[in-house]
């Protein structure tokens, strides 16, 4: 099994190109199931979750040339009849976001059998809100043998109020409602840029959607959707991770092909910490480390709040800040597993419930650490960049799910980082 070896102490400088957003790409791939026509997706990141989704679509009978993703970051998808209505456990268990096929399958075929994803390291992560929403549109849903079995001859538009904001739940309902009869109103919907990205693609397929990017989304169902040619937005989490890589190592990095407007809360928080972030053009920015990083507090929240997917990386930065910072995690119940690994590297962090108190600045020393989830692995790489000696990160398959060639990109910036299996 691959590991990542980081020798800390290098100052990172240079330019990095930000890849397409994994979390924006996944629902657009699922949306290809809504039509028999050809879907062209561009700027797809070359990461494991995209590959898994491609395989899942192929398994259902969708045509997908997956080798195009590694060649030129694009993929042509075509879900011609007949397509199967089942998402099997073997694929779903490796990637929760597989649940995104539930809405499209139900809307297109009138039935869907999708394996329940189960828990993951950051919490129970149920899909009850997806199920309740689809029931509101008239679906009959039962859980049998670990599968969600959904049926509906014709979905009927309705008012769906989400008790809690859910990103993939909003996306699933938006896709299902696009082919429902009549109007659907989603209330307390997610406002994330990834939801807007999906709405843009659905509109170019002929869907009638308004209000995406706000908490109220209105969808007027149509009887058919057509093909589309869609470009995925840049990955705001990858961009934020590289911003921290620049700041934590005392360096200066230019990020090309990012959208700083999707990162305003992260950028504002970085500025509070003293980091200089300069938006150069519409699609790029420069990050300069300050002489001294200052402690600051963070509360994770749905967009436009501070993204939970940036929490672990920011904790890494705060271990190098002067003073005490408090990070409050409000989106997932157990998303501090990286803290215990950082403590093993010498960080001074106290966890109480959903709050982490980080006492800085501490000198980190390289250690053998285990990645528990995607963003936790990134935070350990960041910690390794400033630790003295070597940090060996195990279970890097988590990292590969969502970061395109991260060690290559960091190496180009001057990091001493390699992948190996010793
Ligand atoms: C998405 C992102 C993930 C990010 C998360 C929060 C994708 C593929 N993944 O995950 O990277 O960390 O948003 O920004 O886009 N919940 C329920 N019932 C449900 C659905 C959610 O209780 O039916 C809870 C979850 O357990 C969690 C909260 O709602 O506590 C938010 O989860 P949600 O927004 O649904 O996360 P995902 O869409 O799975």
Tab-separated table of C-alpha atoms and ligand atoms in Angstrom:
chain	number	residue	atom	x	y	z
A	1	UNK	CA	0.000	0.000	0.000
A	2	UNK	CA	1.335	3.445	-0.937
A	3	UNK	CA	2.610	5.873	1.657
A	4	UNK	CA	3.681	9.489	1.364
A	5	UNK	CA	7.072	10.540	2.718
A	6	UNK	CA	7.563	14.227	3.506
A	7	UNK	CA	10.826	15.799	4.664
A	8	UNK	CA	9.820	19.054	6.311
A	9	UNK	CA	11.503	22.429	6.393
A	10	UNK	CA	11.334	23.553	2.760
A	11	UNK	CA	9.847	26.948	1.888
A	12	UNK	CA	7.306	26.515	-0.924
A	13	UNK	CA	7.415	28.965	-3.809
A	14	UNK	CA	6.011	29.045	-7.309
A	15	UNK	CA	2.854	28.514	-9.256
A	16	UNK	CA	0.258	25.798	-8.963
A	17	UNK	CA	-2.667	25.012	-11.261
A	18	UNK	CA	-5.902	24.199	-9.492
A	19	UNK	CA	-7.857	21.215	-10.832
A	20	UNK	CA	-11.585	20.901	-11.386
A	21	UNK	CA	-13.710	20.394	-8.273
A	22	UNK	CA	-14.341	16.768	-7.384
A	23	UNK	CA	-17.496	17.651	-5.459
A	24	UNK	CA	-18.840	19.622	-8.424
A	25	UNK	CA	-17.921	16.916	-10.932
A	26	UNK	CA	-19.594	13.998	-9.096
A	27	UNK	CA	-23.208	15.264	-9.354
A	28	UNK	CA	-22.710	16.322	-12.995
A	29	UNK	CA	-21.599	12.772	-13.818
A	30	UNK	CA	-24.700	11.400	-12.064
A	31	UNK	CA	-26.822	13.889	-14.026
A	32	UNK	CA	-25.758	12.173	-17.256
A	33	UNK	CA	-28.259	9.444	-16.275
A	34	UNK	CA	-31.107	11.909	-16.805
A	35	UNK	CA	-30.823	11.818	-20.594
A	36	UNK	CA	-30.202	9.444	-23.484
A	37	UNK	CA	-28.161	12.165	-25.171
A	38	UNK	CA	-24.432	12.724	-25.000
A	39	UNK	CA	-22.952	14.661	-22.080
A	40	UNK	CA	-19.474	16.171	-22.398
A	41	UNK	CA	-17.783	17.096	-19.139
A	42	UNK	CA	-14.605	19.184	-19.111
A	43	UNK	CA	-12.064	20.088	-16.422
A	44	UNK	CA	-12.683	16.833	-14.554
A	45	UNK	CA	-10.039	16.203	-11.891
A	46	UNK	CA	-8.048	13.027	-12.277
A	47	UNK	CA	-8.903	11.546	-8.876
A	48	UNK	CA	-10.171	8.208	-7.583
A	49	UNK	CA	-13.757	9.300	-6.812
A	50	UNK	CA	-14.245	10.387	-10.415
A	51	UNK	CA	-12.915	7.048	-11.625
A	52	UNK	CA	-15.238	5.200	-9.221
A	53	UNK	CA	-18.253	7.186	-10.429
A	54	UNK	CA	-17.272	6.476	-14.036
A	55	UNK	CA	-17.127	2.742	-13.251
A	56	UNK	CA	-20.476	2.925	-11.480
A	57	UNK	CA	-22.045	4.576	-14.537
A	58	UNK	CA	-20.456	1.991	-16.840
A	59	UNK	CA	-21.827	-0.792	-14.653
A	60	UNK	CA	-25.299	0.659	-15.201
A	61	UNK	CA	-24.813	0.525	-18.960
A	62	UNK	CA	-23.722	4.114	-19.541
A	63	UNK	CA	-21.018	4.608	-22.210
A	64	UNK	CA	-18.011	6.353	-20.684
A	65	UNK	CA	-14.473	6.630	-22.023
A	66	UNK	CA	-12.682	6.990	-18.734
A	67	UNK	CA	-9.137	7.090	-20.156
A	68	UNK	CA	-9.973	10.543	-21.567
A	69	UNK	CA	-9.963	11.881	-17.997
A	70	UNK	CA	-6.258	11.205	-17.529
A	71	UNK	CA	-5.460	12.336	-21.075
A	72	UNK	CA	-7.299	15.645	-21.194
A	73	UNK	CA	-9.539	15.944	-18.135
A	74	UNK	CA	-12.693	15.363	-20.106
A	75	UNK	CA	-15.203	12.583	-20.450
A	76	UNK	CA	-18.034	11.829	-22.847
A	77	UNK	CA	-20.929	10.049	-21.177
A	78	UNK	CA	-23.946	8.521	-22.870
A	79	UNK	CA	-26.672	6.723	-20.939
A	80	UNK	CA	-28.633	5.218	-23.823
A	81	UNK	CA	-31.495	2.819	-23.070
A	82	UNK	CA	-31.447	0.314	-21.550
A	83	UNK	CA	-29.704	1.323	-18.333
A	84	UNK	CA	-29.763	-0.645	-15.101
A	85	UNK	CA	-31.339	0.854	-12.015
A	86	UNK	CA	-28.940	-0.619	-9.451
A	87	UNK	CA	-25.923	0.902	-7.678
A	88	UNK	CA	-24.191	-2.069	-6.027
A	89	UNK	CA	-22.675	-2.141	-2.545
A	90	UNK	CA	-19.141	-2.900	-3.827
A	91	UNK	CA	-18.886	0.540	-5.439
A	92	UNK	CA	-21.114	2.565	-3.097
A	93	UNK	CA	-19.186	1.454	-0.004
A	94	UNK	CA	-16.008	3.058	-1.377
A	95	UNK	CA	-17.705	6.374	-2.072
A	96	UNK	CA	-20.715	7.845	-0.282
A	97	UNK	CA	-21.421	10.274	-3.113
A	98	UNK	CA	-22.672	7.285	-5.195
A	99	UNK	CA	-26.007	8.074	-3.579
A	100	UNK	CA	-26.212	10.901	-6.140
A	101	UNK	CA	-27.500	8.393	-8.714
A	102	UNK	CA	-30.666	7.827	-6.661
A	103	UNK	CA	-32.548	10.938	-7.864
A	104	UNK	CA	-31.583	10.650	-11.565
A	105	UNK	CA	-32.375	6.893	-11.766
A	106	UNK	CA	-35.736	7.325	-10.113
A	107	UNK	CA	-36.665	10.250	-12.359
A	108	UNK	CA	-35.548	8.556	-15.588
A	109	UNK	CA	-36.503	4.903	-14.966
A	110	UNK	CA	-39.185	5.134	-12.285
A	111	UNK	CA	-37.084	2.913	-10.063
A	112	UNK	CA	-33.738	2.814	-8.289
A	113	UNK	CA	-31.960	0.316	-6.044
A	114	UNK	CA	-29.030	2.034	-4.434
A	115	UNK	CA	-26.940	0.497	-1.702
A	116	UNK	CA	-26.911	2.421	1.577
A	117	UNK	CA	-23.441	3.923	2.002
A	118	UNK	CA	-22.981	3.204	5.709
A	119	UNK	CA	-20.956	5.336	8.122
A	120	UNK	CA	-17.545	6.871	7.606
A	121	UNK	CA	-14.719	8.197	9.720
A	122	UNK	CA	-16.235	11.661	10.111
A	123	UNK	CA	-19.626	10.545	11.406
A	124	UNK	CA	-22.792	8.535	10.792
A	125	UNK	CA	-23.761	10.589	7.699
A	126	UNK	CA	-27.302	9.367	7.103
A	127	UNK	CA	-29.233	9.971	3.851
A	128	UNK	CA	-32.650	10.347	5.501
A	129	UNK	CA	-33.080	13.859	4.073
A	130	UNK	CA	-32.560	12.590	0.497
A	131	UNK	CA	-35.153	9.868	1.135
A	132	UNK	CA	-37.709	12.173	2.806
A	133	UNK	CA	-37.353	14.665	-0.057
A	134	UNK	CA	-37.907	12.032	-2.759
A	135	UNK	CA	-40.932	10.704	-0.826
A	136	UNK	CA	-42.348	14.234	-0.949
A	137	UNK	CA	-42.127	14.005	-4.752
A	138	UNK	CA	-44.300	10.884	-4.572
A	139	UNK	CA	-41.710	8.089	-4.441
A	140	UNK	CA	-42.327	4.936	-2.431
A	141	UNK	CA	-39.121	4.082	-0.636
A	142	UNK	CA	-38.130	1.134	1.521
A	143	UNK	CA	-34.845	-0.122	2.894
A	144	UNK	CA	-34.301	-3.790	2.046
A	145	UNK	CA	-31.146	-5.867	2.456
A	146	UNK	CA	-28.989	-2.759	2.822
A	147	UNK	CA	-30.439	-1.130	-0.295
A	148	UNK	CA	-32.679	1.895	-0.768
A	149	UNK	CA	-35.467	0.698	-3.069
A	150	UNK	CA	-37.287	3.620	-4.627
A	151	UNK	CA	-40.267	3.505	-7.007
A	152	UNK	CA	-42.351	6.195	-8.698
A	153	UNK	CA	-44.218	5.930	-11.994
A	154	UNK	CA	-44.104	9.709	-12.248
A	155	UNK	CA	-42.508	12.057	-9.738
A	156	UNK	CA	-44.781	14.983	-8.877
A	157	UNK	CA	-43.409	18.420	-7.974
A	158	UNK	CA	-43.841	19.415	-4.351
A	159	UNK	CA	-42.520	21.613	-1.542
A	160	UNK	CA	-39.513	20.056	0.189
A	161	UNK	CA	-38.210	21.611	3.402
A	162	UNK	CA	-34.791	20.297	4.446
A	163	UNK	CA	-34.531	20.077	8.274
A	164	UNK	CA	-30.795	20.465	7.897
A	165	UNK	CA	-28.782	21.833	4.994
A	166	UNK	CA	-27.446	18.993	2.853
A	167	UNK	CA	-25.286	19.477	-0.239
A	168	UNK	CA	-25.751	16.138	-2.001
A	169	UNK	CA	-29.366	15.996	-0.736
A	170	UNK	CA	-30.097	19.312	-2.484
A	171	UNK	CA	-28.350	18.033	-5.628
A	172	UNK	CA	-30.267	14.730	-5.640
A	173	UNK	CA	-33.594	16.510	-5.282
A	174	UNK	CA	-32.723	19.114	-7.919
A	175	UNK	CA	-31.935	16.346	-10.431
A	176	UNK	CA	-35.065	14.315	-9.612
A	177	UNK	CA	-37.321	17.394	-9.724
A	178	UNK	CA	-35.994	18.375	-13.155
A	179	UNK	CA	-37.977	15.475	-14.671
A	180	UNK	CA	-40.934	15.621	-12.235
A	181	UNK	CA	-44.384	16.860	-13.241
A	182	UNK	CA	-44.998	20.431	-12.082
A	183	UNK	CA	-43.127	22.725	-9.719
A	184	UNK	CA	-40.818	21.718	-6.879
A	185	UNK	CA	-39.661	24.212	-4.290
A	186	UNK	CA	-36.628	23.274	-2.205
A	187	UNK	CA	-36.478	25.237	1.048
A	188	UNK	CA	-33.390	25.478	3.265
A	189	UNK	CA	-31.396	24.249	0.261
A	190	UNK	CA	-27.588	24.212	0.163
A	191	UNK	CA	-26.022	27.327	-1.452
A	192	UNK	CA	-22.608	25.797	-2.269
A	193	UNK	CA	-20.925	26.711	-5.597
A	194	UNK	CA	-21.101	22.985	-6.465
A	195	UNK	CA	-24.922	23.203	-6.374
A	196	UNK	CA	-24.820	26.203	-8.737
A	197	UNK	CA	-22.430	24.306	-11.014
A	198	UNK	CA	-24.943	21.441	-11.228
A	199	UNK	CA	-27.871	23.825	-11.792
A	200	UNK	CA	-25.953	25.456	-14.667
A	201	UNK	CA	-25.392	22.095	-16.283
A	202	UNK	CA	-29.028	21.020	-15.794
A	203	UNK	CA	-30.184	24.309	-17.336
A	204	UNK	CA	-28.029	23.664	-20.384
A	205	UNK	CA	-29.759	20.259	-20.600
A	206	UNK	CA	-33.093	22.080	-20.739
A	207	UNK	CA	-34.097	22.051	-17.056
A	208	UNK	CA	-36.000	24.995	-15.627
A	209	UNK	CA	-34.282	25.945	-12.367
A	210	UNK	CA	-34.197	29.252	-10.488
A	211	UNK	CA	-32.751	30.370	-7.190
A	212	UNK	CA	-29.691	28.114	-6.988
A	213	UNK	CA	-27.112	29.761	-4.771
A	214	UNK	CA	-29.924	30.826	-2.400
A	215	UNK	CA	-31.838	28.801	0.195
A	216	UNK	CA	-34.916	28.577	-2.026
A	217	UNK	CA	-34.610	26.722	-5.321
A	218	UNK	CA	-37.560	26.438	-7.716
A	219	UNK	CA	-37.585	23.722	-10.345
A	220	UNK	CA	-40.258	23.396	-13.028
A	221	UNK	CA	-40.195	19.831	-14.265
A	222	UNK	CA	-39.823	19.079	-17.982
A	223	UNK	CA	-40.634	15.819	-19.769
A	224	UNK	CA	-37.215	15.380	-21.381
A	225	UNK	CA	-33.674	16.586	-20.915
A	226	UNK	CA	-31.082	16.829	-23.691
A	227	UNK	CA	-27.311	16.535	-23.877
A	228	UNK	CA	-24.852	19.206	-22.738
A	229	UNK	CA	-21.235	20.314	-22.892
A	230	UNK	CA	-20.244	21.520	-19.439
A	231	UNK	CA	-17.036	22.721	-17.769
A	232	UNK	CA	-16.553	21.952	-14.063
A	233	UNK	CA	-15.668	24.824	-11.683
A	234	UNK	CA	-12.236	24.878	-9.993
A	235	UNK	CA	-11.774	23.034	-6.707
A	236	UNK	CA	-12.050	25.556	-3.863
A	237	UNK	CA	-10.846	23.009	-1.301
A	238	UNK	CA	-7.736	22.128	-3.282
A	239	UNK	CA	-7.093	25.872	-3.686
A	240	UNK	CA	-7.502	26.455	0.061
A	241	UNK	CA	-5.177	23.553	0.832
A	242	UNK	CA	-2.412	25.075	-1.351
A	243	UNK	CA	-2.972	28.492	0.244
A	244	UNK	CA	-2.225	26.903	3.598
A	245	UNK	CA	0.784	25.078	2.142
A	246	UNK	CA	2.227	28.466	1.152
A	247	UNK	CA	1.422	30.100	4.483
A	248	UNK	CA	2.567	27.273	6.754
A	249	UNK	CA	5.977	26.931	5.079
A	250	UNK	CA	6.712	30.683	5.078
A	251	UNK	CA	6.508	30.758	1.301
A	252	UNK	CA	4.713	32.424	-1.575
A	253	UNK	CA	2.446	30.574	-3.993
A	254	UNK	CA	0.443	31.742	-6.965
A	255	UNK	CA	-2.720	29.771	-7.554
A	256	UNK	CA	-3.823	29.702	-11.171
A	257	UNK	CA	-7.303	28.720	-12.290
A	258	UNK	CA	-9.080	29.112	-8.960
A	259	UNK	CA	-12.115	31.208	-8.143
A	260	UNK	CA	-11.217	33.308	-5.066
A	261	UNK	CA	-14.874	34.373	-4.734
A	262	UNK	CA	-15.717	30.777	-3.738
A	263	UNK	CA	-13.168	31.013	-0.941
A	264	UNK	CA	-14.022	34.361	0.615
A	265	UNK	CA	-14.523	33.065	4.174
A	266	UNK	CA	-11.331	31.011	4.050
A	267	UNK	CA	-9.415	33.974	2.565
A	268	UNK	CA	-10.802	36.364	5.216
A	269	UNK	CA	-9.796	33.958	7.976
A	270	UNK	CA	-6.324	33.559	6.477
A	271	UNK	CA	-6.026	37.357	6.440
A	272	UNK	CA	-7.024	37.474	10.115
A	273	UNK	CA	-4.148	35.071	10.710
A	274	UNK	CA	-1.883	37.613	9.025
A	275	UNK	CA	-1.486	35.786	5.719
A	276	UNK	CA	-1.377	38.062	2.685
A	277	UNK	CA	-3.783	36.986	-0.020
A	278	UNK	CA	-3.824	39.077	-3.151
A	279	UNK	CA	-6.410	38.431	-5.834
A	280	UNK	CA	-4.443	39.075	-9.008
A	281	UNK	CA	-6.921	38.415	-11.791
A	282	UNK	CA	-10.389	36.959	-11.803
A	283	UNK	CA	-9.046	33.421	-11.777
A	284	UNK	CA	-5.900	33.557	-9.715
A	285	UNK	CA	-4.425	34.772	-6.462
A	286	UNK	CA	-1.103	35.015	-4.658
A	287	UNK	CA	-0.602	33.865	-1.083
A	288	UNK	CA	2.328	35.229	0.962
A	289	UNK	CA	3.217	33.983	4.402
A	290	UNK	CA	3.494	36.615	7.122
A	291	UNK	CA	6.532	36.980	9.372
A	292	UNK	CA	4.413	35.525	12.153
A	293	UNK	CA	1.108	33.635	11.833
A	294	UNK	CA	-1.524	34.765	14.372
A	295	UNK	CA	-4.036	32.520	16.114
A	296	UNK	CA	-7.677	32.952	15.140
A	297	UNK	CA	-10.935	31.140	15.770
A	298	UNK	CA	-12.997	29.272	13.220
A	299	UNK	CA	-16.517	27.870	13.225
A	300	UNK	CA	-17.315	25.541	10.342
A	301	UNK	CA	-20.625	26.214	8.614
A	302	UNK	CA	-22.428	25.601	5.374
A	303	UNK	CA	-21.510	27.882	2.467
A	304	UNK	CA	-20.776	30.767	2.579
A	305	UNK	CA	-19.421	29.872	6.030
A	306	UNK	CA	-16.015	28.321	6.676
A	307	UNK	CA	-16.053	24.944	4.850
A	308	UNK	CA	-15.784	21.856	7.052
A	309	UNK	CA	-13.599	20.427	4.266
A	310	UNK	CA	-10.952	23.069	5.152
A	311	UNK	CA	-11.086	22.527	8.923
A	312	UNK	CA	-8.326	19.905	9.212
A	313	UNK	CA	-5.908	21.871	7.031
A	314	UNK	CA	-6.597	25.059	9.012
A	315	UNK	CA	-5.883	23.198	12.235
A	316	UNK	CA	-2.478	22.351	10.775
A	317	UNK	CA	-1.880	26.066	10.141
A	318	UNK	CA	-2.967	27.000	13.669
A	319	UNK	CA	-0.339	24.685	15.200
A	320	UNK	CA	2.145	27.196	13.724
A	321	UNK	CA	0.258	30.321	14.893
A	322	UNK	CA	1.195	32.453	17.890
A	323	UNK	CA	-1.500	32.205	20.545
A	324	UNK	CA	-4.516	30.031	21.194
A	325	UNK	CA	-7.116	29.280	18.579
A	326	UNK	CA	-10.450	27.517	18.888
A	327	UNK	CA	-11.949	25.524	16.036
A	328	UNK	CA	-15.617	24.593	16.373
A	329	UNK	CA	-16.910	21.905	14.019
A	330	UNK	CA	-20.668	22.198	13.493
A	331	UNK	CA	-21.222	20.171	10.294
A	332	UNK	CA	-19.937	16.681	11.165
A	333	UNK	CA	-19.901	15.094	14.613
A	334	UNK	CA	-16.496	13.429	14.706
A	335	UNK	CA	-14.184	15.275	12.402
A	336	UNK	CA	-11.126	15.721	14.637
A	337	UNK	CA	-9.323	12.428	14.034
A	338	UNK	CA	-6.392	14.321	12.457
A	339	UNK	CA	-5.840	16.135	15.783
A	340	UNK	CA	-4.569	13.020	17.543
A	341	UNK	CA	-2.078	12.439	14.723
A	342	UNK	CA	-0.913	16.085	14.897
A	343	UNK	CA	-0.492	15.659	18.677
A	344	UNK	CA	1.798	12.708	17.923
A	345	UNK	CA	3.846	15.145	15.830
A	346	UNK	CA	4.156	17.505	18.805
A	347	UNK	CA	1.108	19.749	18.451
A	348	UNK	CA	-0.635	20.951	21.599
A	349	UNK	CA	-4.347	20.408	20.906
A	350	UNK	CA	-7.175	19.776	23.355
A	351	UNK	CA	-10.448	18.322	22.074
A	352	UNK	CA	-13.701	18.845	23.969
A	353	UNK	CA	-16.861	17.787	22.175
A	354	UNK	CA	-16.995	19.653	18.883
A	355	UNK	CA	-14.287	22.135	19.898
A	356	UNK	CA	-10.563	21.895	19.369
A	357	UNK	CA	-8.285	24.302	21.211
A	358	UNK	CA	-4.884	24.675	19.603
A	359	UNK	CA	-2.065	26.174	21.637
A	360	UNK	CA	0.634	27.583	19.356
A	361	UNK	CA	3.189	27.834	18.204
A	362	UNK	CA	4.615	24.323	18.557
A	363	UNK	CA	7.593	22.739	16.839
A	364	UNK	CA	6.395	19.669	14.989
A	365	UNK	CA	8.573	16.621	14.502
A	366	UNK	CA	8.113	14.028	11.760
A	367	UNK	CA	6.313	10.809	12.698
A	368	UNK	CA	4.437	7.853	11.244
A	369	UNK	CA	0.830	8.957	10.960
A	370	UNK	CA	-2.368	7.441	9.626
A	371	UNK	CA	-4.791	9.302	7.392
A	372	UNK	CA	-8.405	8.800	8.487
A	373	UNK	CA	-10.234	10.622	5.709
A	374	UNK	CA	-9.611	12.739	2.641
A	375	UNK	CA	-9.101	16.164	4.228
A	376	UNK	CA	-7.401	14.743	7.318
A	377	UNK	CA	-4.741	13.257	5.033
A	378	UNK	CA	-4.151	16.655	3.427
A	379	UNK	CA	-3.739	18.246	6.867
A	380	UNK	CA	-1.092	15.675	7.799
A	381	UNK	CA	0.827	16.409	4.597
A	382	UNK	CA	0.713	20.112	5.531
A	383	UNK	CA	1.933	19.367	9.059
A	384	UNK	CA	4.688	17.220	7.564
A	385	UNK	CA	5.861	20.164	5.438
A	386	UNK	CA	6.856	22.117	8.585
A	387	UNK	CA	7.916	19.215	10.799
A	388	UNK	CA	11.574	18.510	11.338
A	389	UNK	CA	12.636	15.169	9.913
A	390	UNK	CA	10.451	12.746	8.013
A	391	UNK	CA	6.700	12.274	8.232
A	392	UNK	CA	5.310	9.057	6.776
A	393	UNK	CA	1.610	9.172	5.955
A	394	UNK	CA	-0.134	5.838	5.710
A	395	UNK	CA	-3.490	5.087	3.972
A	396	UNK	CA	-2.924	7.673	1.270
A	397	UNK	CA	-5.743	6.161	-0.766
A	398	UNK	CA	-7.882	8.717	1.101
A	399	UNK	CA	-5.776	11.497	-0.425
A	400	UNK	CA	-6.042	9.993	-3.905
A	401	UNK	CA	-9.841	10.140	-3.715
A	402	UNK	CA	-9.836	13.913	-3.984
A	403	UNK	CA	-6.449	15.493	-4.743
A	404	UNK	CA	-4.977	15.279	-8.240
A	405	UNK	CA	-1.267	14.381	-8.025
A	406	UNK	CA	-0.805	16.372	-4.828
A	407	UNK	CA	2.744	15.172	-4.236
A	408	UNK	CA	3.712	16.164	-7.778
A	409	UNK	CA	2.200	19.648	-7.369
A	410	UNK	CA	3.907	20.131	-3.974
A	411	UNK	CA	7.218	18.909	-5.351
A	412	UNK	CA	7.042	21.485	-8.147
A	413	UNK	CA	6.717	24.116	-5.413
A	414	UNK	CA	9.867	22.857	-3.714
A	415	UNK	CA	8.572	20.293	-1.203
A	416	UNK	CA	10.602	17.180	-0.458
A	417	UNK	CA	7.832	14.684	-0.909
A	418	UNK	CA	7.679	11.265	-2.505
A	419	UNK	CA	5.249	8.413	-2.792
A	420	UNK	CA	6.452	4.916	-2.077
A	421	UNK	CA	5.558	1.635	-0.462
A	422	UNK	CA	8.432	0.873	1.911
B	1	LIG	C1	-20.855	17.178	0.891
B	1	LIG	C2	-19.452	17.085	0.350
B	1	LIG	C3	-18.447	16.922	1.510
B	1	LIG	C4	-18.630	18.053	2.516
B	1	LIG	C5	-20.093	18.150	2.949
B	1	LIG	C6	-20.367	19.359	3.832
B	1	LIG	C7	-19.801	16.049	-1.806
B	1	LIG	C8	-19.631	14.845	-2.672
B	1	LIG	N1	-19.386	15.938	-0.540
B	1	LIG	O1	-21.138	15.945	1.550
B	1	LIG	O2	-17.146	16.959	0.969
B	1	LIG	O3	-17.848	17.799	3.661
B	1	LIG	O4	-20.957	18.267	1.793
B	1	LIG	O5	-19.984	20.525	3.198
B	1	LIG	O6	-20.247	17.081	-2.263
B	1	LIG	N2	-27.222	14.856	6.948
B	1	LIG	C9	-28.257	14.166	7.522
B	1	LIG	N3	-29.115	13.501	6.695
B	1	LIG	C10	-29.003	13.521	5.339
B	1	LIG	C11	-27.951	14.240	4.765
B	1	LIG	C12	-27.063	14.901	5.590
B	1	LIG	O7	-28.387	14.137	8.744
B	1	LIG	O8	-29.841	12.904	4.656
B	1	LIG	C13	-26.235	15.581	7.804
B	1	LIG	C14	-24.826	15.009	7.702
B	1	LIG	O9	-24.635	13.908	8.548
B	1	LIG	C15	-23.979	16.210	8.088
B	1	LIG	C16	-24.778	17.388	7.505
B	1	LIG	O10	-26.106	16.903	7.320
B	1	LIG	O11	-23.922	16.321	9.485
B	1	LIG	C17	-24.263	17.932	6.188
B	1	LIG	O12	-24.065	16.862	5.300
B	1	LIG	P1	-24.188	17.001	3.719
B	1	LIG	O13	-24.205	18.432	3.319
B	1	LIG	O14	-25.301	16.141	3.248
B	1	LIG	O15	-22.831	16.347	3.257
B	1	LIG	P2	-22.619	15.551	1.926
B	1	LIG	O16	-23.546	16.092	0.899
B	1	LIG	O17	-22.619	14.096	2.196
